[in-house]
Short mmCIF file of C-alpha atoms and ligand atoms in Angstrom, two decimals:
data_model
loop_
_atom_site.label_atom_id
_atom_site.label_comp_id
_atom_site.label_asym_id
_atom_site.label_seq_id
_atom_site.Cartn_x
_atom_site.Cartn_y
_atom_site.Cartn_z
CA UNK W 1098 0.00 0.00 0.00
CA UNK W 1099 1.21 3.49 -0.87
CA UNK W 1100 -0.63 5.93 1.34
CA UNK W 1101 -0.71 9.71 1.30
CA UNK W 1102 -1.65 11.24 4.66
CA UNK W 1103 -2.30 14.97 5.00
CA UNK W 1104 -2.13 16.87 8.29
CA UNK W 1105 0.09 14.17 9.73
CA UNK W 1106 2.30 16.59 11.66
CA UNK W 1107 -0.72 17.33 13.85
CA UNK W 1108 -2.13 15.40 16.79
CA UNK W 1109 -4.25 12.61 15.28
CA UNK W 1110 -2.40 12.33 11.96
CA UNK W 1111 0.98 11.80 13.64
CA UNK W 1112 -0.46 9.18 15.99
CA UNK W 1113 -2.07 7.45 13.01
CA UNK W 1114 1.20 7.39 11.01
CA UNK W 1115 3.09 5.97 14.00
CA UNK W 1116 0.40 3.30 14.45
CA UNK W 1117 0.25 2.43 10.72
CA UNK W 1118 4.03 2.08 10.42
CA UNK W 1119 4.09 -0.26 13.39
CA UNK W 1120 1.22 -2.46 12.20
CA UNK W 1121 2.00 -2.32 8.46
CA UNK W 1122 5.80 -2.13 8.11
CA UNK W 1123 5.41 -2.83 4.38
CA UNK W 1124 3.36 0.34 3.75
CA UNK W 1125 4.93 3.43 2.23
CA UNK W 1126 3.56 6.66 3.60
CA UNK W 1127 3.86 10.13 2.10
CA UNK W 1128 3.14 12.80 4.70
CA UNK W 1129 1.82 16.16 3.47
CA UNK W 1130 1.55 19.04 5.93
CA UNK W 1131 1.67 22.81 5.68
CA UNK W 1132 3.13 23.04 9.20
CA UNK W 1133 0.72 25.67 10.49
CA UNK W 1134 0.97 26.65 14.17
CA UNK W 1135 -0.62 23.23 14.92
CA UNK W 1136 1.80 21.19 12.80
CA UNK W 1137 4.95 20.02 14.55
CA UNK W 1138 7.49 17.74 12.93
CA UNK W 1139 8.70 16.74 16.37
CA UNK W 1140 5.45 14.72 16.49
CA UNK W 1141 6.91 12.49 13.76
CA UNK W 1142 10.58 12.62 14.72
CA UNK W 1143 10.82 8.90 15.43
CA UNK W 1144 9.03 7.77 12.25
CA UNK W 1145 9.37 10.26 9.38
CA UNK W 1146 12.27 10.89 7.06
CA UNK W 1147 13.23 7.33 6.02
CA UNK W 1148 12.37 5.73 2.67
CA UNK W 1149 9.09 4.33 4.11
CA UNK W 1150 7.84 7.71 5.33
CA UNK W 1151 8.56 10.78 3.23
CA UNK W 1152 7.59 14.29 4.29
CA UNK W 1153 6.35 17.06 1.97
CA UNK W 1154 5.74 20.53 3.31
CA UNK W 1155 2.75 21.68 1.27
CA UNK W 1156 -0.67 23.34 1.50
CA UNK W 1157 -3.66 21.21 0.48
CA UNK W 1158 -5.17 24.37 -1.09
CA UNK W 1159 -2.27 24.51 -3.60
CA UNK W 1160 -3.52 22.58 -6.66
CA UNK W 1161 -0.20 22.58 -8.54
CA UNK W 1162 1.70 21.54 -5.44
CA UNK W 1163 -0.74 18.68 -4.87
CA UNK W 1164 -0.45 17.51 -8.51
CA UNK W 1165 3.36 17.48 -8.22
CA UNK W 1166 3.26 15.40 -5.04
CA UNK W 1167 0.71 12.97 -6.50
CA UNK W 1168 2.88 12.55 -9.62
CA UNK W 1169 5.97 11.73 -7.59
CA UNK W 1170 4.30 9.63 -4.87
CA UNK W 1171 1.58 7.83 -6.92
CA UNK W 1172 -0.46 6.86 -3.81
CA UNK W 1173 -3.08 4.09 -3.84
CA UNK W 1174 -5.06 5.80 -1.10
CA UNK W 1175 -5.38 9.18 0.63
CA UNK W 1176 -6.41 10.12 4.17
CA UNK W 1177 -7.19 13.79 4.77
CA UNK W 1178 -6.55 14.82 8.38
CA UNK W 1179 -5.40 18.34 7.40
CA UNK W 1180 -7.64 21.04 8.82
CA UNK W 1181 -7.90 24.07 11.02
CA UNK W 1182 -9.31 22.44 14.14
CA UNK W 1183 -9.78 24.74 17.12
CA UNK W 1184 -13.37 25.89 17.66
CA UNK W 1185 -12.35 28.99 19.64
CA UNK W 1186 -10.03 30.16 16.83
CA UNK W 1187 -12.85 29.63 14.30
CA UNK W 1188 -15.05 31.95 16.38
CA UNK W 1189 -12.31 34.63 16.30
CA UNK W 1190 -11.73 34.33 12.55
CA UNK W 1191 -13.61 31.83 10.35
CA UNK W 1192 -11.85 32.72 7.06
CA UNK W 1193 -8.90 30.32 7.25
CA UNK W 1194 -11.26 27.53 8.35
CA UNK W 1195 -13.33 27.93 5.22
CA UNK W 1196 -10.24 28.04 3.03
CA UNK W 1197 -8.36 25.05 4.43
CA UNK W 1198 -11.27 22.86 5.43
CA UNK W 1199 -13.49 23.40 2.38
CA UNK W 1200 -11.34 24.60 -0.54
CA UNK W 1201 -8.43 22.46 0.69
CA UNK W 1202 -10.61 19.34 0.71
CA UNK W 1203 -11.92 20.10 -2.78
CA UNK W 1204 -8.39 20.70 -4.09
CA UNK W 1205 -7.09 17.51 -2.52
CA UNK W 1206 -10.01 15.44 -3.85
CA UNK W 1207 -9.48 16.87 -7.35
CA UNK W 1208 -5.78 15.94 -7.24
CA UNK W 1209 -6.68 12.48 -5.90
CA UNK W 1210 -9.28 11.96 -8.61
CA UNK W 1211 -6.92 13.03 -11.39
CA UNK W 1212 -4.29 10.66 -10.02
CA UNK W 1213 -6.83 7.81 -9.94
CA UNK W 1214 -6.47 6.88 -6.26
CA UNK W 1215 -8.45 3.80 -5.21
CA UNK W 1216 -9.73 5.18 -1.90
CA UNK W 1217 -10.05 8.63 -0.35
CA UNK W 1218 -10.85 8.90 3.37
CA UNK W 1219 -12.13 12.23 4.66
CA UNK W 1220 -11.63 12.66 8.40
CA UNK W 1221 -14.79 14.46 9.47
CA UNK W 1222 -16.11 14.99 13.00
CA UNK W 1223 -19.17 14.39 15.19
CA UNK W 1224 -19.47 18.19 15.39
CA UNK W 1225 -21.27 18.09 12.01
CA UNK W 1226 -24.38 16.92 13.90
CA UNK W 1227 -24.53 19.95 16.20
CA UNK W 1228 -25.64 19.49 19.79
CA UNK W 1229 -27.73 16.91 21.67
CA UNK W 1230 -29.98 17.50 24.67
CA UNK W 1231 -29.77 15.32 27.76
CA UNK W 1232 -30.72 12.15 25.86
CA UNK W 1233 -30.20 10.51 22.46
CA UNK W 1234 -27.20 9.65 20.31
CA UNK W 1235 -25.88 10.79 16.94
CA UNK W 1236 -26.35 8.16 14.22
CA UNK W 1237 -25.05 8.52 10.67
CA UNK W 1238 -28.63 9.47 9.68
CA UNK W 1239 -28.92 12.33 12.20
CA UNK W 1240 -29.47 15.74 10.57
CA UNK W 1241 -26.35 17.83 10.04
CA UNK W 1242 -26.68 21.00 12.13
CA UNK W 1243 -23.21 22.43 12.74
CA UNK W 1244 -23.06 25.31 15.23
CA UNK W 1245 -19.53 26.74 15.06
CA UNK W 1246 -17.67 28.06 12.01
CA UNK W 1247 -15.26 25.13 12.50
CA UNK W 1248 -18.11 22.60 12.46
CA UNK W 1249 -19.78 24.28 9.47
CA UNK W 1250 -16.53 24.13 7.48
CA UNK W 1251 -16.04 20.45 8.37
CA UNK W 1252 -19.67 19.72 7.39
CA UNK W 1253 -19.10 21.34 3.99
CA UNK W 1254 -16.04 19.13 3.43
CA UNK W 1255 -17.96 16.05 4.58
CA UNK W 1256 -20.76 16.84 2.09
CA UNK W 1257 -18.25 17.49 -0.70
CA UNK W 1258 -16.92 13.96 -0.17
CA UNK W 1259 -20.49 12.67 -0.53
CA UNK W 1260 -21.03 14.77 -3.67
CA UNK W 1261 -17.81 13.50 -5.29
CA UNK W 1262 -18.97 9.93 -4.69
CA UNK W 1263 -22.46 10.57 -6.09
CA UNK W 1264 -21.38 12.77 -9.01
CA UNK W 1265 -18.10 11.26 -10.14
CA UNK W 1266 -18.22 7.80 -8.57
CA UNK W 1267 -15.04 8.85 -6.74
CA UNK W 1268 -14.48 6.28 -3.94
CA UNK W 1269 -14.78 8.51 -0.88
CA UNK W 1270 -15.18 7.31 2.70
CA UNK W 1271 -16.08 9.55 5.64
CA UNK W 1272 -15.46 9.07 9.35
CA UNK W 1273 -17.11 11.18 12.05
CA UNK W 1274 -15.26 10.75 15.32
CA UNK W 1275 -15.84 12.18 18.77
CA UNK W 1276 -13.27 14.06 20.93
CA UNK W 1277 -9.81 12.46 20.93
CA UNK W 1278 -7.28 12.45 23.75
CA UNK W 1279 -3.70 11.15 23.89
CA UNK W 1280 -0.08 12.20 23.36
CA UNK W 1281 1.00 15.04 21.02
CA UNK W 1282 -2.26 17.03 21.23
CA UNK W 1283 -1.67 20.74 20.81
CA UNK W 1284 -1.96 22.34 24.27
CA UNK W 1285 -4.83 24.64 23.33
CA UNK W 1286 -7.34 21.74 23.55
CA UNK W 1287 -9.00 20.96 26.88
CA UNK W 1288 -6.93 18.07 28.25
CA UNK W 1289 -3.34 19.12 27.38
CA UNK W 1290 -4.21 22.78 28.09
CA UNK W 1291 -5.37 21.95 31.60
CA UNK W 1292 -2.52 19.51 32.36
CA UNK W 1293 0.10 22.07 31.35
CA UNK W 1294 -1.63 24.90 33.28
CA UNK W 1295 -1.92 22.73 36.39
CA UNK W 1296 1.73 21.72 36.09
CA UNK W 1297 2.62 25.41 36.15
CA UNK W 1298 0.46 25.99 39.25
CA UNK W 1299 -2.13 28.04 37.35
CA UNK W 1300 -5.94 27.97 37.45
CA UNK W 1301 -7.89 26.19 34.72
CA UNK W 1302 -10.70 28.06 32.86
CA UNK W 1303 -13.90 26.01 32.67
CA UNK W 1304 -16.37 27.51 30.19
CA UNK W 1305 -19.91 28.27 31.38
CA UNK W 1306 -21.30 25.83 33.98
CA UNK W 1307 -18.88 23.06 32.96
CA UNK W 1308 -21.75 20.64 32.32
CA UNK W 1309 -21.10 20.28 28.59
CA UNK W 1310 -20.61 16.64 27.65
CA UNK W 1311 -18.10 15.15 25.21
CA UNK W 1312 -17.63 11.48 24.25
CA UNK W 1313 -13.88 10.90 24.69
CA UNK W 1314 -11.90 8.35 22.67
CA UNK W 1315 -8.21 7.49 22.89
CA UNK W 1316 -6.37 8.46 19.73
CA UNK W 1317 -5.12 4.86 19.27
CA UNK W 1318 -8.73 3.65 19.13
CA UNK W 1319 -9.39 6.32 16.51
CA UNK W 1320 -6.35 5.11 14.52
CA UNK W 1321 -7.61 1.51 14.59
CA UNK W 1322 -11.02 2.65 13.35
CA UNK W 1323 -9.51 4.75 10.55
CA UNK W 1324 -7.37 1.78 9.46
CA UNK W 1325 -10.48 -0.45 9.32
CA UNK W 1326 -12.51 2.07 7.29
CA UNK W 1327 -9.59 2.67 4.93
CA UNK W 1328 -9.10 -1.05 4.26
CA UNK W 1329 -12.64 -2.42 4.51
CA UNK W 1330 -15.16 0.44 4.47
CA UNK W 1331 -17.80 0.66 1.73
CA UNK W 1332 -17.01 3.34 -0.87
CA UNK W 1333 -19.49 6.17 -0.29
CA UNK W 1334 -19.82 4.96 3.32
CA UNK W 1335 -20.03 7.18 6.40
CA UNK W 1336 -18.89 5.79 9.76
CA UNK W 1337 -19.36 7.23 13.24
CA UNK W 1338 -16.49 6.54 15.65
CA UNK W 1339 -17.00 6.95 19.40
CA UNK W 1340 -15.37 6.05 22.66
CA UNK W 1341 -18.50 5.26 24.66
CA UNK W 1342 -17.17 7.64 27.33
CA UNK W 1343 -19.51 10.53 27.94
CA UNK W 1344 -18.04 12.94 30.52
CA UNK W 1345 -18.87 16.47 31.58
CA UNK W 1346 -16.06 18.99 31.41
CA UNK W 1347 -16.21 19.23 35.21
CA UNK W 1348 -15.64 15.46 35.50
CA UNK W 1349 -12.60 15.70 33.22
CA UNK W 1350 -11.31 18.74 35.12
CA UNK W 1351 -11.70 17.01 38.50
CA UNK W 1352 -9.87 13.93 37.22
CA UNK W 1353 -6.97 16.08 35.99
CA UNK W 1354 -6.85 18.12 39.20
CA UNK W 1355 -6.66 14.94 41.27
CA UNK W 1356 -4.09 13.30 38.99
CA UNK W 1357 -1.92 16.39 39.32
CA UNK W 1358 -2.25 16.51 43.14
CA UNK W 1359 -4.08 19.87 43.20
CA UNK W 1360 -7.27 20.94 45.00
CA UNK W 1361 -10.61 22.15 43.63
CA UNK W 1362 -9.74 25.84 44.17
CA UNK W 1363 -7.77 25.80 40.90
CA UNK W 1364 -11.01 25.39 38.93
CA UNK W 1365 -12.12 28.79 37.61
CA UNK W 1366 -15.48 29.24 35.85
CA UNK W 1367 -15.22 31.70 32.97
CA UNK W 1368 -17.78 33.09 30.48
CA UNK W 1369 -19.12 30.47 28.11
CA UNK W 1370 -17.94 29.88 24.54
CA UNK W 1371 -20.50 31.46 22.14
CA UNK W 1372 -22.73 28.78 20.57
CA UNK W 1373 -21.16 26.16 22.87
CA UNK W 1374 -22.52 22.69 21.97
CA UNK W 1375 -24.05 21.09 25.05
CA UNK W 1376 -23.60 17.40 24.42
CA UNK W 1377 -22.03 15.06 21.87
CA UNK W 1378 -22.69 11.30 22.06
CA UNK W 1379 -22.12 8.69 19.39
CA UNK W 1380 -24.03 5.63 18.23
CA UNK W 1381 -21.25 3.54 16.65
CA UNK W 1382 -23.41 0.51 15.79
CA UNK W 1383 -22.52 0.70 12.08
CA UNK W 1384 -18.74 0.49 12.44
CA UNK W 1385 -19.09 -2.25 15.07
CA UNK W 1386 -21.48 -4.32 12.94
CA UNK W 1387 -19.88 -3.81 9.50
CA UNK W 1388 -16.20 -3.66 10.41
CA UNK W 1389 -15.98 -5.17 13.90
CA UNK W 1390 -14.39 -2.03 15.33
CA UNK W 1391 -14.72 -1.66 19.11
CA UNK W 1392 -12.77 0.84 21.26
CA UNK W 1393 -10.18 -0.93 23.41
CA UNK W 1394 -8.58 1.65 25.72
CA UNK W 1395 -10.37 1.91 29.11
CA UNK W 1396 -10.95 5.61 29.75
CA UNK W 1397 -9.47 5.95 33.24
CA UNK W 1398 -6.30 4.10 32.19
CA UNK W 1399 -5.99 6.00 28.93
CA UNK W 1400 -6.45 9.37 30.57
CA UNK W 1401 -4.00 8.57 33.40
CA UNK W 1402 -1.40 7.43 30.83
CA UNK W 1403 -2.01 10.60 28.82
CA UNK W 1404 -1.40 12.80 31.87
CA UNK W 1405 1.82 10.86 32.53
CA UNK W 1406 2.89 11.36 28.90
CA UNK W 1407 2.60 15.17 29.19
CA UNK W 1408 4.49 15.13 32.49
CA UNK W 1409 7.24 12.90 31.04
CA UNK W 1410 7.46 15.00 27.87
CA UNK W 1411 7.57 18.50 29.26
CA UNK W 1412 10.25 19.49 26.73
CA UNK W 1413 7.74 18.73 23.93
CA UNK W 1414 5.05 21.10 25.21
CA UNK W 1415 7.49 23.70 26.52
CA UNK W 1416 8.87 23.93 22.95
CA UNK W 1417 5.31 24.39 21.72
CA UNK W 1418 4.62 27.05 24.35
CA UNK W 1419 7.83 28.96 23.55
CA UNK W 1420 7.34 28.69 19.79
CA UNK W 1421 10.67 26.85 19.42
CA UNK W 1422 8.90 23.92 17.70
CA UNK W 1423 8.41 26.24 14.71
CA UNK W 1424 12.17 25.94 14.02
CA UNK W 1425 12.04 22.15 14.11
CA UNK W 1426 11.53 21.91 10.35
CA UNK W 1427 14.81 23.73 9.63
CA UNK W 1428 16.72 21.77 12.28
CA UNK W 1429 15.29 18.49 11.03
CA UNK W 1430 16.31 19.17 7.45
CA UNK W 1431 19.78 20.44 8.33
CA UNK W 1432 20.29 17.32 10.50
CA UNK W 1433 19.26 15.15 7.55
CA UNK W 1434 21.79 17.04 5.39
CA UNK W 1435 19.08 18.26 2.99
P1 NAD B 150 -4.39 19.38 14.59
O1 NAD B 150 -4.82 20.81 14.60
O2 NAD B 150 -3.57 18.86 15.73
O3 NAD B 150 -3.60 19.05 13.25
C1 NAD B 150 -3.97 19.57 12.00
C2 NAD B 150 -2.78 19.41 11.05
O4 NAD B 150 -3.18 19.89 9.75
C3 NAD B 150 -1.55 20.24 11.45
O5 NAD B 150 -0.38 19.45 11.35
C4 NAD B 150 -1.52 21.37 10.43
O6 NAD B 150 -0.20 21.85 10.15
C5 NAD B 150 -2.15 20.69 9.21
N1 NAD B 150 -2.72 21.66 8.27
C6 NAD B 150 -3.55 22.69 8.56
N2 NAD B 150 -3.85 23.37 7.44
C7 NAD B 150 -3.22 22.74 6.42
C8 NAD B 150 -3.17 22.95 5.02
N3 NAD B 150 -3.82 23.97 4.44
N4 NAD B 150 -2.43 22.11 4.26
C9 NAD B 150 -1.75 21.06 4.82
N5 NAD B 150 -1.75 20.84 6.15
C10 NAD B 150 -2.49 21.65 6.94
O7 NAD B 150 -5.75 18.56 14.44
P2 NAD B 150 -6.16 17.11 14.96
O8 NAD B 150 -6.81 17.24 16.29
O9 NAD B 150 -5.04 16.17 14.76
O10 NAD B 150 -7.33 16.77 13.93
C11 NAD B 150 -7.05 16.06 12.71
C12 NAD B 150 -8.35 15.87 11.93
O11 NAD B 150 -9.28 15.14 12.73
C13 NAD B 150 -9.05 17.18 11.58
O12 NAD B 150 -9.57 17.05 10.28
C14 NAD B 150 -10.15 17.30 12.61
O13 NAD B 150 -11.24 18.04 12.11
C15 NAD B 150 -10.51 15.84 12.82
N6 NAD B 150 -11.09 15.50 14.14
C16 NAD B 150 -10.44 15.87 15.28
C17 NAD B 150 -10.97 15.48 16.51
C18 NAD B 150 -10.27 15.81 17.80
O14 NAD B 150 -10.80 15.52 18.87
N7 NAD B 150 -9.08 16.40 17.79
C19 NAD B 150 -12.17 14.74 16.56
C20 NAD B 150 -12.79 14.39 15.35
C21 NAD B 150 -12.24 14.77 14.15
P1 TYD B 151 -11.97 21.41 22.99
O1 TYD B 151 -10.83 20.58 23.48
O2 TYD B 151 -11.71 22.78 22.45
O3 TYD B 151 -12.76 20.51 21.94
P2 TYD B 151 -14.22 20.75 21.22
O4 TYD B 151 -14.64 22.14 21.42
O5 TYD B 151 -13.88 20.46 19.79
O6 TYD B 151 -15.13 19.75 21.84
O7 TYD B 151 -13.01 21.57 24.19
C1 TYD B 151 -13.58 20.45 24.83
C2 TYD B 151 -14.61 20.96 25.82
O8 TYD B 151 -13.92 21.70 26.85
C3 TYD B 151 -15.60 21.94 25.20
O9 TYD B 151 -16.88 21.73 25.80
C4 TYD B 151 -15.08 23.30 25.60
C5 TYD B 151 -14.41 23.04 26.95
N1 TYD B 151 -13.24 23.90 27.27
C6 TYD B 151 -13.22 24.60 28.48
O10 TYD B 151 -14.16 24.55 29.29
N2 TYD B 151 -12.12 25.39 28.74
C7 TYD B 151 -11.08 25.52 27.87
O11 TYD B 151 -10.11 26.27 28.15
C8 TYD B 151 -11.12 24.77 26.65
C9 TYD B 151 -9.97 24.84 25.65
C10 TYD B 151 -12.22 23.96 26.39
#
């Protein structure tokens, strides 16, 4: 298999590439990433750069650049993780979200189609469904009602994948996963943000009443699900992926406070995020029944191991905090003598 993976210098993409190279040592992977503020080559330091994993710094919105990479790499399949991903940033300025997440997806699918790839997997999100009340679950048939500019841009990309399948018979697959946790997550997202703040003895800002619910999944379980959909999913198919772990933000915050040996006084309630989705919860019957995918990482263990990872890898997040990771690309290439 020759695979092209975009956005693989980010959190989930880098974990997926590490997982895929371990489980499929015969695969060749071409990594494409623009290295935005969220892209960090240190996330791939142990896996990228050899003949089995080549890195291309490129923007998925750049049609000529994509054509060049497809001509040289000739991938059998494509997974698109590349996106602007932080809801709060999308509220501040939606424009880049629309460009990367919508136009970037279209550009990448056009390049993939021209190159005749066999399978194209669009990494979507459960945020396309909007928000649930106290009960119910999102199924793949739930109406799409995105509430943030981020979610609206991801919904557009998700629907473009559907349209390319219907219109051109282009073999798209779509996954809609819930909130991921694990190593290498950019410390602006809830769990790494709070762990790093707590480590520095600071208070943690809980939005609103803290009763918003997310369904948390370990990133390795997400990687296993993506692998299954890539290899065995039905072209045109849409697959929910969930962890079966609904938690309020207060529950997560309390767990982190306890794991870090702090007391409840560090929890600070701050004004709510505008349009803040109340609850996400996933019905993953389809992926279980069709592909036999079941999450494996028990939540308490996975979260405890994740906290340990951030504590053991302080140099990784300190480099992110200081901005030094932005120089990693130059250092990496000079080290490789390129
Ligand atoms: P991330 O922000 O950590 O990584 C995104 C990566 O995309 C970065 O490496 C960045 O440099 C790259 N990128 C951004 N714009 C690009 C462009 N124009 N061209 C090429 N590369 C570009 O995000 P993540 O949390 O790893 O999320 C990966 C994917 O999974 C996204 O599509 C996201 O919507 C989706 N997703 C995330 C979650 C979650 O909980 N984090 C849940 C469901 C779905
Ligand atoms: P986040 O990690 O940004 O993911 P998403 O918005 O995509 O679900 O946030 C997870 C939850 O945590 C969400 O309900 C917002 C909340 N949150 C806070 O309460 N405080 C914070 O500082 C952050 C970053 C998030």
